[in-house]
Amino acid sequence: MKALILVGGFGTRLRPLTLSWPKPLVDFCNKAMILHQIEALVKAGVKDIVLAVNYRPEVMVSVLKKTEEEFGIKITFSVETEPLGTAGPLALARDILGKDDSPFFVLNSDVTCTYPFEAFRDFHLSHKCEGSIMVTKVAEPSAYGVVVTKPGSTAIDRFVEKPVEFVGNRINAGIYMFNPSVLDRIELRPTSIEKEIFPQIAADGQLHSYDLAGFWMDVGQPKDYITGTCLFLSHLTSQHSPLLSDPSKNKWVYGGNVLVDPTAEIDPTAVIGPNVVIGQGVKIGPGVRLQRCVILSNAVVRDHAWIANSIVGWNSNVGRWVRVENITVLGDDVTIKDELYVNGASVLPHKSISSSITEPRIVM
Amino acid sequence: MAVTKGVILVGGPSKGTRMRPLSLDCPKPLLPVAGKPMVWHPLSALAKVPELTEVIIIGFYEDAVMSGFIKDAKREYPNLAISYLREYRPLGTAGGLYHFRDSILRAPVPQNIFICNIDVCCSFPLAEMMDVHSKHRGVGTILGVNVKRETATQYGCIVHDPETSQVLHYVEKPESWISNMVNGGVYLFDKSLFDEIKVAMDDKTARAAEDPLIQSDEILRLEQDVIVPLAASRKMYVYQTNDFWRQMKTAASAVTASSLYLSRFLKNRPDLLAKPSSSIIAPSYVDPTATIDPSAKIGPNVAIGPNVTIGAGVRVKDAIIFEGSTLEQHACVVHSIVGANCQIGPWARVDGEPEPEKDTKGQISVTVLASEVTLAPETHVRSCIVLPNKSLSRSSANQVLL
């Protein structure tokens, strides 16, 4: 089986993190975002993965080389010379996606969920139509495209973009499965799969929707990355995952949903949680208080610092008695001097901050 | 040497409203600055003047308000006569002095009288002022301070002859810039000051009789009504200090004044300061009855009052903590004043900006918590003024919390 992951461009929405690493390699809950997806695809029997990219960073090539070997799969970079939208990349990768009759997955690289690809595959095969769309229920559908099915059926009747009136609360989750015949509907030009291709397939009665169980989040920007992290951690908790730190064995865990890399060093007087991810080689000092935040690998959080709702970049150093909050994102190798207050700052890599940032802003 | 006396003008409860919310609970002269009541600083400077026999504190606070301080001061300076004289009617600064002239001039009759305003923070270079004063034939010597051009018009401005130090012109808070040298709020007068005040009083009464637009009241201000004419008749001189000087009108300025005095203690009163250690960075003042966890980090420029409890891993810098307050573990207090009996929860943060040189209306720099304020764990109060008895469970910034 085959899959195409829509990676796209430079991930500007996730800057300053994506100034140092290509977006698919930015860790999400201590694993590169794209590895979550690749592992789930491999579990569903995928052997061929195409990454639709605008550019091909060397670092990504070398990381994925290892992944290929580890899982015994083939990963191909399909590089767009001009932006092709969400459908064009399928036409560009036609040789791989259409090389046999088996269906293929398509997914947006910014989406996190439980990736139930096996069940999705089984669903797709059972209805024998051309395409399947994963849908997720949201509380406020008016900001999205709502998927409306025919009464008593999974067959999609129509799409309503940003509905004013309530027509349903199932929205496109950005994960699809198609038979190769869909490639005949797509030309090699900038095309939106959602706006131009889906309505056609639905009109032919060939598109079905599959209800995604559990959480779903587009984690393409920092605020949602943090929310998505919390959802993922809650999922791990509901699964009684051994990856999470056990509060009964670690007295510094507060409120649960705490994921810590085994190589991280945590002072026992720190209080961590709920909803915290601590990466490889991170050092957390005495009396540190962390909640709803992500500390990326090799960062240091020094004594009595307080961090909430923020992302601390790789190799960064948060000084003593510093308070960081409100969707602050520190890029790679950022230093915050002792006792400062950092409110909603986006700090570009290699900066040293020596005075408080009291209102949200970008520090170049 | 001739007998000298000192007068400290402390004002009253209706004055110093800009010191709110601190002055709601604690009379301004008794607000702790560098661990000592504000009024202690001029008093201790006066106590060092040779031949100074007496210090008279004049204000309109009730006697009971000042009596505790007067008692302590007498114990600290047993060779000095110290008293508090209460004004019952507002007479203005010069009017008040004149009203109490008999008390001030009683034997031993002073040749010279120092007059200090409560709201200045400086090194009180009284010996230097005496030196200048004794060399001229004028009535008085003002402490002159050079300030930045853009702030000069907030003060009484002095134009002087740099050769003779004679004051040529004096204007209180002029509308346009006149000079960078301003009145530092400390004076040394010859006892003939009282004759000059009498002249000014008569003059005012005479003008009021002639001009219906001039209000006939008993209020006579030292600066506008006495020093202005004295300067015009070339009877005033100035001693210019290059040492530190700040006005202490707002609560925020108490933090600045406290750190200036603490730095000064390093030189002249190291015995008053807390000994530097792994947890104390000089200069800091820690009351002997305060409890500081050894893992806390205090200073520089911190004054901690009686019966304060500082928990483990707490950080305090550029701040004043009034008596009876508790800072729980990992709390951080920077550029702030924590009033009496406040309770700051674990990981709570109280911070502000250093006091700017020129006030911007509506902008709060230093955070001031009045007395009995409770701050919930992990909350953050930044550049806020918090009135007494508030219990805060949410973070706030840049506002007054009633």
mmCIF file of N, CA, C and O in Angstrom, chain A residues 271 287-289 291 304-306 320-323 325 339-341 358-359, chain B residues 297 313-315 317 330-332 347 349 351 353 378-380 382 395 398:
data_model
loop_
_atom_site.group_PDB
_atom_site.id
_atom_site.type_symbol
_atom_site.label_atom_id
_atom_site.label_comp_id
_atom_site.label_asym_id
_atom_site.label_seq_id
_atom_site.Cartn_x
_atom_site.Cartn_y
_atom_site.Cartn_z
ATOM 1 N N VAL A 271 8.056 20.950 40.256
ATOM 2 C CA VAL A 271 6.657 20.510 40.205
ATOM 3 C C VAL A 271 6.207 20.617 38.757
ATOM 4 O O VAL A 271 6.161 21.711 38.192
ATOM 5 N N GLY A 287 12.970 23.490 42.238
ATOM 6 C CA GLY A 287 11.883 24.449 42.424
ATOM 7 C C GLY A 287 11.283 24.987 41.152
ATOM 8 O O GLY A 287 10.568 25.987 41.175
ATOM 9 N N VAL A 288 11.535 24.323 40.030
ATOM 10 C CA VAL A 288 10.942 24.777 38.764
ATOM 11 C C VAL A 288 9.483 24.339 38.710
ATOM 12 O O VAL A 288 9.120 23.274 39.194
ATOM 13 N N ARG A 289 8.645 25.176 38.132
ATOM 14 C CA ARG A 289 7.222 24.853 37.995
ATOM 15 C C ARG A 289 6.868 24.900 36.506
ATOM 16 O O ARG A 289 6.996 25.945 35.865
ATOM 17 N N GLN A 291 3.909 23.826 33.509
ATOM 18 C CA GLN A 291 2.598 23.299 33.163
ATOM 19 C C GLN A 291 2.241 23.697 31.740
ATOM 20 O O GLN A 291 2.597 24.770 31.274
ATOM 21 N N HIS A 304 13.708 27.563 40.067
ATOM 22 C CA HIS A 304 12.530 28.375 40.422
ATOM 23 C C HIS A 304 11.857 29.033 39.221
ATOM 24 O O HIS A 304 10.987 29.880 39.398
ATOM 25 N N ALA A 305 12.272 28.686 38.013
ATOM 26 C CA ALA A 305 11.592 29.255 36.841
ATOM 27 C C ALA A 305 10.166 28.713 36.787
ATOM 28 O O ALA A 305 9.868 27.642 37.323
ATOM 29 N N TRP A 306 9.316 29.475 36.122
ATOM 30 C CA TRP A 306 7.885 29.128 36.026
ATOM 31 C C TRP A 306 7.487 29.247 34.561
ATOM 32 O O TRP A 306 7.624 30.319 33.974
ATOM 33 N N ARG A 320 17.042 31.574 36.175
ATOM 34 C CA ARG A 320 16.402 31.384 37.464
ATOM 35 C C ARG A 320 15.322 32.445 37.702
ATOM 36 O O ARG A 320 15.490 33.603 37.341
ATOM 37 N N TRP A 321 14.243 32.020 38.287
ATOM 38 C CA TRP A 321 13.097 32.888 38.620
ATOM 39 C C TRP A 321 12.510 33.582 37.397
ATOM 40 O O TRP A 321 11.855 34.613 37.506
ATOM 41 N N VAL A 322 12.735 33.001 36.248
ATOM 42 C CA VAL A 322 12.118 33.561 35.037
ATOM 43 C C VAL A 322 10.668 33.083 34.968
ATOM 44 O O VAL A 322 10.359 31.963 35.369
ATOM 45 N N ARG A 323 9.799 33.928 34.477
ATOM 46 C CA ARG A 323 8.416 33.519 34.230
ATOM 47 C C ARG A 323 8.138 33.625 32.734
ATOM 48 O O ARG A 323 8.287 34.695 32.146
ATOM 49 N N GLU A 325 5.293 32.710 29.709
ATOM 50 C CA GLU A 325 3.909 32.287 29.542
ATOM 51 C C GLU A 325 3.289 32.837 28.259
ATOM 52 O O GLU A 325 3.945 33.516 27.477
ATOM 53 N N GLU A 339 15.494 36.048 36.281
ATOM 54 C CA GLU A 339 14.458 36.913 36.879
ATOM 55 C C GLU A 339 13.603 37.678 35.886
ATOM 56 O O GLU A 339 12.848 38.567 36.253
ATOM 57 N N LEU A 340 13.689 37.358 34.605
ATOM 58 C CA LEU A 340 12.909 38.121 33.627
ATOM 59 C C LEU A 340 11.502 37.547 33.475
ATOM 60 O O LEU A 340 11.234 36.412 33.830
ATOM 61 N N TYR A 341 10.648 38.376 32.899
ATOM 62 C CA TYR A 341 9.282 37.972 32.571
ATOM 63 C C TYR A 341 9.162 37.971 31.056
ATOM 64 O O TYR A 341 9.522 38.955 30.403
ATOM 65 N N THR A 358 7.220 42.268 28.088
ATOM 66 C CA THR A 358 5.982 42.303 28.860
ATOM 67 C C THR A 358 4.747 42.168 27.984
ATOM 68 O O THR A 358 3.684 41.849 28.478
ATOM 69 N N GLU A 359 4.889 42.442 26.696
ATOM 70 C CA GLU A 359 3.743 42.285 25.802
ATOM 71 C C GLU A 359 4.163 41.393 24.644
ATOM 72 O O GLU A 359 5.315 41.436 24.224
ATOM 73 N N LYS B 297 17.056 34.043 47.790
ATOM 74 C CA LYS B 297 18.083 34.974 47.331
ATOM 75 C C LYS B 297 17.537 36.395 47.447
ATOM 76 O O LYS B 297 16.541 36.742 46.803
ATOM 77 N N GLY B 313 13.623 29.181 48.288
ATOM 78 C CA GLY B 313 13.724 29.480 46.858
ATOM 79 C C GLY B 313 13.060 30.772 46.434
ATOM 80 O O GLY B 313 12.749 30.951 45.259
ATOM 81 N N VAL B 314 12.841 31.669 47.363
ATOM 82 C CA VAL B 314 12.210 32.951 47.020
ATOM 83 C C VAL B 314 13.279 33.912 46.508
ATOM 84 O O VAL B 314 14.430 33.881 46.937
ATOM 85 N N ARG B 315 12.902 34.774 45.581
ATOM 86 C CA ARG B 315 13.800 35.784 45.037
ATOM 87 C C ARG B 315 13.220 37.160 45.315
ATOM 88 O O ARG B 315 12.048 37.413 44.987
ATOM 89 N N LYS B 317 14.347 41.323 44.844
ATOM 90 C CA LYS B 317 15.347 42.234 44.305
ATOM 91 C C LYS B 317 14.704 43.608 44.114
ATOM 92 O O LYS B 317 13.541 43.677 43.693
ATOM 93 N N HIS B 330 9.496 29.859 46.253
ATOM 94 C CA HIS B 330 9.728 30.144 44.833
ATOM 95 C C HIS B 330 9.056 31.436 44.342
ATOM 96 O O HIS B 330 9.055 31.705 43.147
ATOM 97 N N ALA B 331 8.467 32.205 45.222
ATOM 98 C CA ALA B 331 7.879 33.479 44.800
ATOM 99 C C ALA B 331 9.009 34.410 44.362
ATOM 100 O O ALA B 331 10.163 34.243 44.754
ATOM 101 N N CYS B 332 8.664 35.366 43.526
ATOM 102 C CA CYS B 332 9.671 36.287 42.993
ATOM 103 C C CYS B 332 9.113 37.705 43.062
ATOM 104 O O CYS B 332 8.030 37.974 42.543
ATOM 105 N N TRP B 347 5.335 30.398 43.936
ATOM 106 C CA TRP B 347 5.557 30.700 42.514
ATOM 107 C C TRP B 347 4.801 31.946 42.042
ATOM 108 O O TRP B 347 4.706 32.189 40.846
ATOM 109 N N ARG B 349 4.432 35.867 41.292
ATOM 110 C CA ARG B 349 5.435 36.834 40.863
ATOM 111 C C ARG B 349 4.851 38.237 40.993
ATOM 112 O O ARG B 349 3.746 38.498 40.519
ATOM 113 N N ASP B 351 6.045 41.955 40.057
ATOM 114 C CA ASP B 351 7.139 42.717 39.463
ATOM 115 C C ASP B 351 6.659 44.000 38.818
ATOM 116 O O ASP B 351 5.465 44.253 38.681
ATOM 117 N N GLU B 353 8.436 47.854 36.710
ATOM 118 C CA GLU B 353 9.551 48.483 36.017
ATOM 119 C C GLU B 353 10.220 49.430 37.006
ATOM 120 O O GLU B 353 9.564 49.944 37.903
ATOM 121 N N GLU B 378 1.164 31.059 42.034
ATOM 122 C CA GLU B 378 1.464 31.107 40.597
ATOM 123 C C GLU B 378 0.868 32.309 39.863
ATOM 124 O O GLU B 378 1.014 32.421 38.658
ATOM 125 N N THR B 379 0.179 33.204 40.564
ATOM 126 C CA THR B 379 -0.362 34.375 39.863
ATOM 127 C C THR B 379 0.741 35.411 39.687
ATOM 128 O O THR B 379 1.771 35.386 40.353
ATOM 129 N N HIS B 380 0.488 36.324 38.791
ATOM 130 C CA HIS B 380 1.488 37.325 38.430
ATOM 131 C C HIS B 380 0.848 38.707 38.475
ATOM 132 O O HIS B 380 -0.164 38.942 37.818
ATOM 133 N N ARG B 382 1.807 42.546 37.746
ATOM 134 C CA ARG B 382 2.860 43.330 37.116
ATOM 135 C C ARG B 382 2.420 44.780 36.986
ATOM 136 O O ARG B 382 1.351 45.061 36.459
ATOM 137 N N SER B 395 -4.014 36.758 37.535
ATOM 138 C CA SER B 395 -2.918 37.666 37.200
ATOM 139 C C SER B 395 -3.465 38.993 36.683
ATOM 140 O O SER B 395 -4.542 39.044 36.098
ATOM 141 N N ASN B 398 -0.663 46.323 34.702
ATOM 142 C CA ASN B 398 -0.900 47.725 34.366
ATOM 143 C C ASN B 398 -2.273 48.235 34.786
ATOM 144 O O ASN B 398 -3.011 48.809 33.998
#
